[in-house]
């Protein structure tokens, strides 16, 4: 409550009137007052005008006759395009991981060769996918091959009904094609000639991957339309599904790698367990493990990006979580599975284990639950260990385990959809997911229909890829360029093919030293 002193100091109303009357008789004060009043009126008017404009733009009711025909797509297409591009950049970043993984698992004497092959394969794949690969794979044609949009001519603004910029979709799919090509080279390092690598890479990126991939991912591929009236196996009532490429990318790459390993034969000095030997030791597990983790990171573009839609936010979250859990489970199961063989905790098996889980979950990641993802990944970790041992028994030299990781676990992941699809999710869409026709696997009451479709699709692609790849590798081998000479391999691929080593002489041990490099003996 104000004190008496404060009340006495406060001027009275009559005093204020007298002061105002005195000031109004002053001409200069009148001009000042008029200016102040005008400014306030203008300010209030401006605020009201801005409020009216904002209300009109943001809150006024819009009638269909007063607006352009498409408004949602004006917003959704840029958002989905940006999402697809970010995912494409992540997938392309996997090339760094592949390069590091292969370079780490090889011997130091062939490191430059690995770097060169990965880089040149990427450049070659980009031009081939621009010229013919994308047209074969994603354009309309027939059930076996597309035949439009060669050299990206006469392309539409967006790809099909995705609402994604056509060229953004091209970038995304180029990154996938490049992944397939790089998988192949991993099983063939240490003895492949550089010219031979160029020749088979041309066949893989330009023909094998896009044509066979069209069967499952093309707009009219016979596996994509399988089970519907007038198409392949109409009585089946179910098409083949591969969300992000366990079959289309990884199994194709793994089968080409297997064909290459068989035609090439093992590296010089490679002695298998049946003959009293064992795998050749990698030269830098730090690089290999770091590269594998980069691959894991890139997989967050590979799988979630395959929605092609940022609007399917629930699907993106589900796919990301499933991808993570499958990798974690597979890494641990491979580690424990391999322990009894050596009584050691093996980093190589653990790394390939979580990669196997990532490969396996790539197909079913959209349609399965987190629990299902853990089980799928755990089985993949076991499959990759058994697969490595199988190749060892068959005397097939695969330095990085590309065939078990990508080939065998790609097959397992594709088939797992027929078991673990939970019957809640259908397909992603540019504005929202469409769950009107969800996929249901055997374990959730769906019977064997989906499993049959997955088995048919996987078998057709796996066997076709392996047969064609064997023919291609045999033909390239006839040219004398697929494998380097005996002398060249002993001399060292880095020096023989590229004239330089990856490391200074003092870090190359006598164990891994090529004959083309003199290493001072220790005294």
Short mmCIF file of C-alpha atoms in Angstrom, two decimals:
data_model
loop_
_atom_site.label_atom_id
_atom_site.label_comp_id
_atom_site.label_asym_id
_atom_site.label_seq_id
_atom_site.Cartn_x
_atom_site.Cartn_y
_atom_site.Cartn_z
CA UNK A 1 0.00 0.00 0.00
CA UNK A 2 1.47 3.41 -0.99
CA UNK A 3 2.72 5.55 1.87
CA UNK A 4 1.34 9.04 2.63
CA UNK A 5 4.59 10.59 1.42
CA UNK A 6 4.25 8.85 -1.96
CA UNK A 7 0.67 10.01 -2.35
CA UNK A 8 1.70 13.62 -1.63
CA UNK A 9 4.44 13.48 -4.28
CA UNK A 10 2.11 12.14 -6.99
CA UNK A 11 0.63 15.04 -9.09
CA UNK A 12 -3.15 15.47 -8.97
CA UNK A 13 -5.49 15.30 -11.98
CA UNK A 14 -6.06 19.07 -11.92
CA UNK A 15 -2.34 19.68 -11.90
CA UNK A 16 -1.96 17.43 -15.01
CA UNK A 17 -4.67 19.41 -16.84
CA UNK A 18 -2.96 22.70 -16.05
CA UNK A 19 0.39 21.32 -17.32
CA UNK A 20 -1.23 20.07 -20.55
CA UNK A 21 -2.94 23.46 -21.09
CA UNK A 22 0.36 25.28 -20.68
CA UNK A 23 2.11 22.96 -23.19
CA UNK A 24 -0.67 23.32 -25.79
CA UNK A 25 -0.05 27.06 -25.88
CA UNK A 26 3.56 26.28 -26.96
CA UNK A 27 3.71 26.01 -30.83
CA UNK A 28 6.86 23.80 -30.80
CA UNK A 29 5.30 21.34 -28.33
CA UNK A 30 2.12 21.14 -30.46
CA UNK A 31 4.19 20.11 -33.51
CA UNK A 32 6.00 17.44 -31.41
CA UNK A 33 2.69 16.05 -30.09
CA UNK A 34 1.14 15.89 -33.57
CA UNK A 35 4.16 14.01 -34.93
CA UNK A 36 4.09 11.53 -32.03
CA UNK A 37 0.37 10.88 -32.49
CA UNK A 38 0.71 10.37 -36.26
CA UNK A 39 3.53 7.89 -35.75
CA UNK A 40 1.51 5.83 -33.35
CA UNK A 41 -1.48 5.77 -35.70
CA UNK A 42 0.72 4.63 -38.61
CA UNK A 43 2.31 1.91 -36.46
CA UNK A 44 -1.04 0.51 -35.35
CA UNK A 45 -2.27 0.58 -38.96
CA UNK A 46 0.82 -1.32 -40.19
CA UNK A 47 0.43 -4.02 -37.52
CA UNK A 48 -3.20 -4.51 -38.44
CA UNK A 49 -2.34 -4.75 -42.15
CA UNK A 50 0.33 -7.41 -41.52
CA UNK A 51 -2.08 -9.37 -39.34
CA UNK A 52 -4.68 -9.27 -42.10
CA UNK A 53 -2.21 -10.58 -44.71
CA UNK A 54 -1.00 -13.43 -42.48
CA UNK A 55 -4.57 -14.41 -41.68
CA UNK A 56 -5.46 -14.45 -45.36
CA UNK A 57 -2.46 -16.59 -46.31
CA UNK A 58 -2.42 -19.06 -43.47
CA UNK A 59 -5.91 -19.32 -42.05
CA UNK A 60 -8.36 -18.31 -44.75
CA UNK A 61 -10.52 -21.05 -46.20
CA UNK A 62 -9.34 -22.08 -49.69
CA UNK A 63 -11.84 -23.34 -52.22
CA UNK A 64 -10.87 -25.88 -54.92
CA UNK A 65 -11.91 -23.54 -57.72
CA UNK A 66 -9.53 -20.84 -56.47
CA UNK A 67 -6.33 -22.96 -56.23
CA UNK A 68 -4.14 -24.96 -58.66
CA UNK A 69 -5.03 -28.64 -59.11
CA UNK A 70 -2.06 -30.07 -57.15
CA UNK A 71 -0.94 -28.53 -53.91
CA UNK A 72 0.22 -31.50 -51.80
CA UNK A 73 2.76 -32.63 -54.41
CA UNK A 74 4.27 -29.12 -54.48
CA UNK A 75 5.37 -29.75 -50.90
CA UNK A 76 5.81 -33.51 -50.78
CA UNK A 77 7.94 -33.95 -53.91
CA UNK A 78 10.77 -31.64 -52.77
CA UNK A 79 10.77 -33.23 -49.32
CA UNK A 80 10.83 -36.79 -50.67
CA UNK A 81 13.46 -35.82 -53.24
CA UNK A 82 15.70 -34.37 -50.54
CA UNK A 83 15.21 -37.47 -48.37
CA UNK A 84 16.14 -39.72 -51.30
CA UNK A 85 19.23 -37.65 -52.09
CA UNK A 86 20.45 -37.74 -48.48
CA UNK A 87 19.97 -41.52 -48.49
CA UNK A 88 21.82 -41.76 -51.81
CA UNK A 89 24.77 -39.86 -50.38
CA UNK A 90 24.87 -42.24 -47.41
CA UNK A 91 24.80 -45.26 -49.72
CA UNK A 92 27.56 -43.80 -51.86
CA UNK A 93 29.57 -43.27 -48.68
CA UNK A 94 29.56 -47.04 -48.29
CA UNK A 95 32.22 -47.09 -51.02
CA UNK A 96 34.63 -45.68 -48.46
CA UNK A 97 33.70 -48.53 -46.13
CA UNK A 98 34.06 -51.19 -48.82
CA UNK A 99 37.44 -49.80 -49.86
CA UNK A 100 38.73 -49.78 -46.28
CA UNK A 101 37.31 -53.23 -45.53
CA UNK A 102 38.90 -54.83 -48.59
CA UNK A 103 42.19 -52.96 -48.14
CA UNK A 104 42.39 -54.07 -44.51
CA UNK A 105 41.66 -57.74 -45.19
CA UNK A 106 44.10 -58.02 -48.09
CA UNK A 107 47.88 -58.22 -47.84
CA UNK A 108 49.88 -54.99 -47.82
CA UNK A 109 51.42 -55.89 -51.20
CA UNK A 110 48.02 -55.56 -52.97
CA UNK A 111 46.56 -52.53 -51.17
CA UNK A 112 47.00 -50.08 -54.05
CA UNK A 113 45.36 -52.60 -56.37
CA UNK A 114 42.31 -52.72 -54.08
CA UNK A 115 42.10 -48.92 -53.89
CA UNK A 116 42.41 -48.60 -57.65
CA UNK A 117 39.78 -51.25 -58.40
CA UNK A 118 37.22 -49.75 -56.01
CA UNK A 119 37.68 -46.24 -57.39
CA UNK A 120 37.70 -47.20 -61.07
CA UNK A 121 34.72 -49.57 -60.61
CA UNK A 122 32.76 -46.61 -59.25
CA UNK A 123 33.67 -44.38 -62.20
CA UNK A 124 32.90 -47.12 -64.71
CA UNK A 125 29.60 -48.00 -63.02
CA UNK A 126 28.43 -44.39 -63.09
CA UNK A 127 28.89 -44.03 -66.84
CA UNK A 128 27.42 -47.46 -67.61
CA UNK A 129 24.40 -46.86 -65.40
CA UNK A 130 23.86 -43.52 -67.16
CA UNK A 131 24.15 -45.03 -70.64
CA UNK A 132 22.38 -48.39 -70.42
CA UNK A 133 22.15 -49.81 -66.90
CA UNK A 134 19.32 -47.66 -65.57
CA UNK A 135 17.32 -48.14 -68.76
CA UNK A 136 17.67 -51.92 -68.60
CA UNK A 137 16.67 -52.00 -64.93
CA UNK A 138 14.06 -49.35 -64.22
CA UNK A 139 12.41 -48.40 -67.49
CA UNK A 140 9.31 -49.99 -68.94
CA UNK A 141 9.83 -52.84 -71.35
CA UNK A 142 8.85 -56.43 -70.75
CA UNK A 143 9.20 -58.87 -67.91
CA UNK A 144 12.90 -59.42 -68.60
CA UNK A 145 14.40 -56.08 -69.63
CA UNK A 146 13.59 -52.39 -69.92
CA UNK A 147 14.29 -50.52 -73.14
CA UNK A 148 13.60 -46.81 -72.63
CA UNK A 149 15.57 -43.84 -71.25
CA UNK A 150 18.98 -44.86 -72.61
CA UNK A 151 21.53 -42.10 -71.86
CA UNK A 152 18.73 -40.61 -69.69
CA UNK A 153 16.96 -39.33 -72.82
CA UNK A 154 13.29 -38.25 -72.74
CA UNK A 155 13.01 -38.81 -68.99
CA UNK A 156 9.98 -37.48 -67.05
CA UNK A 157 10.20 -35.01 -64.18
CA UNK A 158 9.63 -37.63 -61.49
CA UNK A 159 10.11 -41.39 -61.43
CA UNK A 160 6.79 -43.20 -61.79
CA UNK A 161 4.39 -42.28 -58.96
CA UNK A 162 7.10 -41.83 -56.33
CA UNK A 163 7.00 -38.04 -56.49
CA UNK A 164 10.82 -38.13 -56.39
CA UNK A 165 12.86 -36.19 -58.94
CA UNK A 166 13.88 -38.59 -61.70
CA UNK A 167 17.57 -37.75 -61.49
CA UNK A 168 17.53 -38.00 -57.68
CA UNK A 169 16.14 -41.50 -58.08
CA UNK A 170 18.88 -42.21 -60.64
CA UNK A 171 21.57 -41.12 -58.17
CA UNK A 172 20.07 -43.36 -55.47
CA UNK A 173 20.00 -46.39 -57.75
CA UNK A 174 23.49 -45.72 -59.12
CA UNK A 175 24.81 -45.96 -55.55
CA UNK A 176 23.12 -49.36 -55.25
CA UNK A 177 24.61 -50.56 -58.54
CA UNK A 178 28.05 -49.45 -57.41
CA UNK A 179 27.63 -51.47 -54.21
CA UNK A 180 26.94 -54.65 -56.18
CA UNK A 181 30.06 -54.17 -58.32
CA UNK A 182 32.26 -53.57 -55.28
CA UNK A 183 30.99 -56.73 -53.54
CA UNK A 184 32.31 -58.75 -56.47
CA UNK A 185 35.84 -57.40 -56.34
CA UNK A 186 36.24 -58.25 -52.65
CA UNK A 187 36.35 -62.01 -53.25
CA UNK A 188 38.84 -61.66 -56.10
CA UNK A 189 41.55 -59.49 -54.58
CA UNK A 190 45.18 -60.54 -54.59
CA UNK A 191 45.32 -62.21 -58.01
CA UNK A 192 43.01 -60.37 -60.44
CA UNK A 193 44.54 -58.42 -63.31
CA UNK A 194 43.44 -54.81 -63.58
CA UNK A 195 42.31 -55.15 -67.22
CA UNK A 196 40.36 -58.28 -66.30
CA UNK A 197 38.69 -56.36 -63.48
CA UNK A 198 37.58 -53.70 -65.95
CA UNK A 199 36.12 -56.29 -68.30
CA UNK A 200 34.05 -58.20 -65.76
CA UNK A 201 32.99 -54.95 -64.07
CA UNK A 202 31.65 -53.76 -67.40
CA UNK A 203 29.55 -56.92 -67.61
CA UNK A 204 28.32 -56.67 -64.00
CA UNK A 205 27.42 -52.97 -63.92
CA UNK A 206 26.21 -52.71 -67.48
CA UNK A 207 24.33 -55.96 -67.96
CA UNK A 208 24.15 -58.59 -65.18
CA UNK A 209 23.01 -56.40 -62.30
CA UNK A 210 20.55 -54.16 -64.19
CA UNK A 211 18.94 -56.85 -66.35
CA UNK A 212 18.49 -59.41 -63.57
CA UNK A 213 17.56 -56.61 -61.18
CA UNK A 214 14.77 -55.59 -63.57
CA UNK A 215 13.05 -58.91 -62.92
CA UNK A 216 12.43 -57.96 -59.27
CA UNK A 217 12.52 -54.14 -59.24
CA UNK A 218 11.53 -53.08 -62.74
CA UNK A 219 8.06 -51.57 -63.19
CA UNK A 220 7.04 -54.64 -65.22
CA UNK A 221 9.59 -57.25 -64.10
CA UNK A 222 8.21 -60.77 -64.14
CA UNK A 223 9.03 -61.39 -60.47
CA UNK A 224 7.60 -58.01 -59.43
CA UNK A 225 4.31 -58.84 -61.19
CA UNK A 226 4.36 -62.54 -60.35
CA UNK A 227 1.14 -64.01 -59.02
CA UNK A 228 -1.25 -61.62 -60.76
CA UNK A 229 -3.59 -62.50 -63.61
CA UNK A 230 -1.89 -62.52 -67.00
CA UNK A 231 1.64 -62.62 -65.56
CA UNK A 232 4.16 -65.18 -64.28
CA UNK A 233 2.62 -67.91 -62.05
CA UNK A 234 -0.80 -66.25 -61.69
CA UNK A 235 -2.08 -69.09 -59.49
CA UNK A 236 0.49 -68.23 -56.80
CA UNK A 237 -1.34 -65.04 -55.87
CA UNK A 238 1.80 -63.41 -54.46
CA UNK A 239 4.69 -61.43 -55.97
CA UNK A 240 8.36 -61.53 -54.98
CA UNK A 241 9.44 -58.87 -52.47
CA UNK A 242 12.89 -57.45 -51.77
CA UNK A 243 12.60 -54.12 -49.99
CA UNK A 244 16.18 -52.83 -50.24
CA UNK A 245 18.14 -55.56 -51.99
CA UNK A 246 19.13 -58.68 -50.04
CA UNK A 247 18.67 -60.49 -53.36
CA UNK A 248 18.88 -57.77 -56.01
CA UNK A 249 22.08 -56.19 -54.68
CA UNK A 250 23.74 -58.63 -52.28
CA UNK A 251 22.91 -62.06 -53.66
CA UNK A 252 23.72 -60.93 -57.19
CA UNK A 253 27.03 -59.49 -55.99
CA UNK A 254 27.77 -62.58 -53.90
CA UNK A 255 27.07 -65.00 -56.76
CA UNK A 256 29.27 -63.06 -59.19
CA UNK A 257 31.97 -63.09 -56.52
CA UNK A 258 31.61 -66.86 -56.14
CA UNK A 259 31.92 -67.38 -59.90
CA UNK A 260 35.00 -65.17 -60.01
CA UNK A 261 36.66 -66.96 -57.10
CA UNK A 262 36.08 -70.35 -58.73
CA UNK A 263 37.42 -69.34 -62.15
CA UNK A 264 40.41 -67.49 -60.68
CA UNK A 265 41.45 -70.17 -58.22
CA UNK A 266 43.19 -69.43 -54.91
CA UNK A 267 46.04 -66.99 -54.39
CA UNK A 268 49.56 -68.33 -54.59
CA UNK A 269 50.58 -69.75 -51.25
CA UNK A 270 47.00 -70.13 -50.01
CA UNK A 271 46.80 -73.42 -48.12
CA UNK A 272 43.40 -74.53 -46.86
CA UNK A 273 42.57 -76.20 -43.54
CA UNK A 274 42.04 -79.59 -45.21
CA UNK A 275 45.62 -79.38 -46.39
CA UNK A 276 47.10 -78.34 -43.08
CA UNK A 277 46.97 -74.56 -43.60
CA UNK A 278 44.54 -71.74 -43.00
CA UNK A 279 43.43 -68.29 -44.21
CA UNK A 280 46.05 -65.71 -45.10
CA UNK A 281 46.18 -63.07 -42.41
CA UNK A 282 44.87 -59.55 -43.13
CA UNK A 283 47.45 -56.82 -42.93
CA UNK A 284 45.44 -54.08 -41.17
CA UNK A 285 42.44 -55.02 -39.05
CA UNK A 286 42.10 -51.44 -37.82
CA UNK A 287 41.27 -50.27 -41.34
CA UNK A 288 39.05 -53.31 -41.96
CA UNK A 289 36.99 -52.87 -38.78
CA UNK A 290 36.64 -49.12 -39.31
CA UNK A 291 35.52 -49.71 -42.89
CA UNK A 292 32.90 -52.19 -41.71
CA UNK A 293 31.52 -49.65 -39.24
CA UNK A 294 31.32 -47.10 -42.05
CA UNK A 295 29.31 -49.65 -44.01
CA UNK A 296 26.95 -50.00 -41.06
CA UNK A 297 26.52 -46.22 -41.03
CA UNK A 298 25.85 -46.17 -44.77
CA UNK A 299 23.20 -48.84 -44.35
CA UNK A 300 21.01 -46.19 -42.72
CA UNK A 301 20.69 -44.76 -46.20
CA UNK A 302 20.48 -48.14 -47.89
CA UNK A 303 17.46 -49.47 -45.97
CA UNK A 304 15.45 -46.48 -44.68
CA UNK A 305 16.13 -44.59 -47.91
CA UNK A 306 14.41 -47.31 -49.90
CA UNK A 307 11.08 -45.95 -48.70
CA UNK A 308 11.71 -43.05 -51.12
CA UNK A 309 9.36 -41.11 -48.87
CA UNK A 310 10.07 -38.90 -45.89
CA UNK A 311 6.31 -38.86 -45.32
CA UNK A 312 6.40 -42.52 -44.25
CA UNK A 313 8.01 -41.47 -40.99
CA UNK A 314 6.81 -44.54 -39.11
CA UNK A 315 8.26 -46.83 -41.76
CA UNK A 316 11.60 -45.01 -41.72
CA UNK A 317 11.84 -45.39 -37.95
CA UNK A 318 10.86 -49.06 -38.06
CA UNK A 319 13.36 -49.87 -40.82
CA UNK A 320 16.17 -48.04 -38.99
CA UNK A 321 15.49 -49.86 -35.72
CA UNK A 322 15.23 -53.25 -37.43
CA UNK A 323 18.48 -52.62 -39.30
CA UNK A 324 20.29 -51.79 -36.06
CA UNK A 325 18.98 -54.75 -34.07
CA UNK A 326 19.76 -57.29 -36.79
CA UNK A 327 23.36 -56.07 -37.03
CA UNK A 328 23.83 -56.18 -33.25
CA UNK A 329 22.43 -59.69 -32.94
CA UNK A 330 24.46 -60.99 -35.88
CA UNK A 331 27.75 -59.56 -34.63
CA UNK A 332 27.33 -61.27 -31.26
CA UNK A 333 26.09 -64.59 -32.65
CA UNK A 334 29.02 -64.78 -35.08
CA UNK A 335 31.46 -64.00 -32.28
CA UNK A 336 30.11 -66.76 -30.04
CA UNK A 337 29.72 -69.18 -32.94
CA UNK A 338 33.35 -68.80 -33.95
CA UNK A 339 34.84 -68.97 -30.45
CA UNK A 340 34.94 -72.79 -30.15
CA UNK A 341 36.94 -73.07 -33.39
CA UNK A 342 39.98 -71.19 -32.05
CA UNK A 343 39.18 -70.52 -28.38
CA UNK A 344 39.72 -66.84 -29.25
CA UNK A 345 37.37 -63.89 -29.71
CA UNK A 346 37.79 -63.36 -33.44
CA UNK A 347 37.45 -59.79 -34.78
CA UNK A 348 37.20 -60.97 -38.40
CA UNK A 349 34.15 -63.14 -37.71
CA UNK A 350 32.58 -60.44 -35.53
CA UNK A 351 32.95 -57.81 -38.27
CA UNK A 352 31.61 -60.11 -40.96
CA UNK A 353 28.89 -61.14 -38.51
CA UNK A 354 27.30 -57.73 -38.17
CA UNK A 355 27.69 -57.17 -41.92
CA UNK A 356 25.85 -60.46 -42.46
CA UNK A 357 23.03 -59.23 -40.23
CA UNK A 358 22.81 -56.02 -42.24
CA UNK A 359 22.64 -57.96 -45.49
CA UNK A 360 19.97 -60.32 -44.16
CA UNK A 361 17.67 -57.60 -42.82
CA UNK A 362 17.88 -55.58 -46.05
CA UNK A 363 15.02 -57.53 -47.67
CA UNK A 364 12.50 -57.86 -44.80
CA UNK A 365 13.31 -54.67 -42.84
CA UNK A 366 10.02 -52.92 -43.70
CA UNK A 367 7.69 -55.80 -42.85
CA UNK A 368 9.10 -57.42 -39.70
CA UNK A 369 9.10 -56.53 -36.01
CA UNK A 370 12.15 -55.61 -33.90
CA UNK A 371 12.04 -59.06 -32.28
CA UNK A 372 11.95 -60.70 -35.69
CA UNK A 373 14.92 -58.59 -36.74
CA UNK A 374 16.97 -59.85 -33.81
CA UNK A 375 16.19 -63.46 -34.73
CA UNK A 376 16.97 -62.85 -38.41
CA UNK A 377 20.29 -61.25 -37.49
CA UNK A 378 21.20 -63.99 -35.01
CA UNK A 379 20.70 -66.66 -37.67
CA UNK A 380 22.73 -64.60 -40.17
CA UNK A 381 25.67 -64.56 -37.75
CA UNK A 382 25.61 -68.35 -37.66
CA UNK A 383 25.20 -68.63 -41.43
CA UNK A 384 28.23 -66.47 -42.16
CA UNK A 385 30.51 -68.54 -39.92
CA UNK A 386 29.28 -71.79 -41.44
CA UNK A 387 29.61 -70.25 -44.91
CA UNK A 388 33.25 -69.29 -44.36
CA UNK A 389 34.00 -72.81 -43.18
CA UNK A 390 32.18 -74.27 -46.18
CA UNK A 391 34.28 -72.26 -48.64
CA UNK A 392 37.39 -73.31 -46.75
CA UNK A 393 36.37 -76.95 -47.10
CA UNK A 394 35.64 -76.49 -50.82
CA UNK A 395 39.04 -74.79 -51.29
CA UNK A 396 37.50 -71.58 -52.59
CA UNK A 397 39.60 -68.52 -51.77
CA UNK A 398 37.45 -65.55 -50.70
CA UNK A 399 39.75 -63.13 -48.84
CA UNK A 400 37.05 -60.94 -47.28
CA UNK A 401 34.16 -63.40 -46.99
CA UNK A 402 32.05 -61.72 -49.68
CA UNK A 403 30.27 -64.92 -50.68
CA UNK A 404 29.08 -65.92 -47.17
CA UNK A 405 28.23 -62.36 -46.12
CA UNK A 406 26.45 -61.16 -49.25
CA UNK A 407 25.56 -64.31 -51.14
CA UNK A 408 24.46 -66.78 -48.45
CA UNK A 409 23.07 -64.23 -46.00
CA UNK A 410 21.32 -62.43 -48.84
CA UNK A 411 19.49 -65.68 -49.58
CA UNK A 412 18.66 -66.19 -45.89
CA UNK A 413 17.35 -62.64 -45.51
CA UNK A 414 15.13 -63.00 -48.56
CA UNK A 415 13.61 -66.24 -47.32
CA UNK A 416 13.22 -64.90 -43.78
CA UNK A 417 10.51 -62.53 -44.99
CA UNK A 418 8.31 -65.57 -45.65
CA UNK A 419 8.67 -66.48 -41.98
CA UNK A 420 8.73 -63.20 -40.05
CA UNK A 421 6.47 -60.73 -41.93
CA UNK A 422 4.02 -59.68 -39.22
CA UNK A 423 0.98 -58.91 -41.36
CA UNK A 424 0.69 -55.18 -40.56
CA UNK A 425 2.58 -53.37 -43.30
CA UNK A 426 2.11 -53.08 -47.05
CA UNK A 427 4.07 -50.58 -49.15
CA UNK A 428 5.50 -47.13 -48.61
CA UNK A 429 3.99 -44.19 -50.50
CA UNK A 430 4.77 -40.57 -51.42
CA UNK A 431 2.25 -39.15 -48.93
CA UNK A 432 1.62 -42.05 -46.54
CA UNK A 433 2.10 -45.83 -46.36
CA UNK A 434 -0.50 -48.09 -47.94
CA UNK A 435 -1.20 -50.98 -45.58
CA UNK A 436 -4.27 -52.25 -47.38
CA UNK A 437 -2.44 -55.43 -48.50
CA UNK A 438 0.04 -56.32 -45.73
CA UNK A 439 2.57 -59.13 -46.02
CA UNK A 440 2.14 -62.01 -43.58
CA UNK A 441 4.69 -64.75 -43.02
CA UNK A 442 4.37 -68.31 -41.80
CA UNK A 443 5.03 -67.51 -38.13
CA UNK A 444 2.17 -64.97 -38.09
CA UNK A 445 -0.49 -67.11 -39.71
CA UNK A 446 0.18 -66.28 -43.33
CA UNK A 447 0.89 -69.83 -44.43
CA UNK A 448 3.49 -70.71 -47.07
CA UNK A 449 2.32 -68.45 -49.90
CA UNK A 450 4.80 -65.65 -49.23
CA UNK A 451 7.59 -68.14 -48.55
CA UNK A 452 6.94 -69.81 -51.92
CA UNK A 453 7.16 -66.47 -53.73
CA UNK A 454 10.39 -65.60 -51.92
CA UNK A 455 11.89 -69.02 -52.62
CA UNK A 456 11.00 -68.86 -56.32
CA UNK A 457 12.38 -65.36 -56.75
CA UNK A 458 15.56 -66.04 -54.81
CA UNK A 459 16.25 -69.30 -56.64
CA UNK A 460 15.72 -67.78 -60.08
CA UNK A 461 17.96 -64.79 -59.44
CA UNK A 462 20.65 -66.77 -57.59
CA UNK A 463 21.00 -69.53 -60.17
CA UNK A 464 20.70 -67.20 -63.17
CA UNK A 465 23.32 -64.82 -61.80
CA UNK A 466 25.76 -67.61 -60.97
CA UNK A 467 25.38 -69.24 -64.39
CA UNK A 468 25.82 -66.00 -66.34
CA UNK A 469 28.69 -64.87 -64.11
CA UNK A 470 30.52 -68.18 -64.63
CA UNK A 471 30.24 -67.69 -68.38
CA UNK A 472 31.46 -64.08 -68.17
CA UNK A 473 34.42 -64.97 -65.94
CA UNK A 474 35.34 -67.88 -68.22
CA UNK A 475 35.25 -65.62 -71.29
CA UNK A 476 37.33 -62.93 -69.58
CA UNK A 477 39.76 -65.62 -68.45
CA UNK A 478 40.16 -66.71 -72.09
CA UNK A 479 41.54 -63.26 -72.87
CA UNK A 480 44.39 -63.88 -70.43
CA UNK A 481 43.57 -60.76 -68.45
CA UNK A 482 41.52 -62.10 -65.53
CA UNK A 483 44.45 -63.36 -63.50
CA UNK A 484 47.90 -61.87 -63.35
CA UNK A 485 50.87 -64.03 -64.22
CA UNK A 486 52.65 -66.19 -61.68
CA UNK A 487 55.60 -63.82 -61.72
CA UNK A 488 53.37 -60.77 -61.44
CA UNK A 489 51.58 -62.11 -58.38
CA UNK A 490 54.87 -62.92 -56.65
CA UNK A 491 56.24 -59.53 -57.62
CA UNK A 492 53.22 -57.93 -55.96
CA UNK A 493 50.11 -56.51 -57.60
CA UNK A 494 50.83 -53.00 -56.38
CA UNK A 495 54.20 -52.87 -58.09
CA UNK A 496 53.29 -55.10 -61.04
CA UNK A 497 50.01 -53.38 -61.96
CA UNK A 498 50.45 -49.85 -60.59
CA UNK A 499 54.15 -49.26 -60.01
CA UNK A 500 53.84 -48.10 -56.42
CA UNK A 501 53.27 -49.49 -52.95
CA UNK A 502 50.73 -48.22 -50.45
CA UNK A 503 53.20 -47.96 -47.58
CA UNK A 504 56.79 -46.87 -47.05
CA UNK A 505 59.21 -49.77 -47.09
CA UNK A 506 59.75 -49.70 -43.34
CA UNK A 507 56.17 -50.70 -42.55
CA UNK A 508 56.07 -53.68 -44.92
CA UNK A 509 57.06 -56.85 -43.10
CA UNK A 510 59.11 -59.56 -44.68
CA UNK A 511 56.09 -61.88 -44.37
CA UNK A 512 53.96 -59.74 -46.66
CA UNK A 513 56.69 -58.31 -48.83
CA UNK A 514 56.41 -58.85 -52.59
CA UNK A 515 59.43 -60.10 -54.47
CA UNK A 516 59.50 -56.80 -56.32
CA UNK A 517 60.42 -54.93 -53.16
CA UNK A 518 63.65 -55.34 -51.24
CA UNK A 519 63.15 -55.24 -47.51
CA UNK A 520 66.24 -55.01 -45.31
CA UNK A 521 66.58 -58.04 -43.10
CA UNK A 522 66.59 -57.55 -39.36
CA UNK A 523 69.89 -58.02 -37.61
#
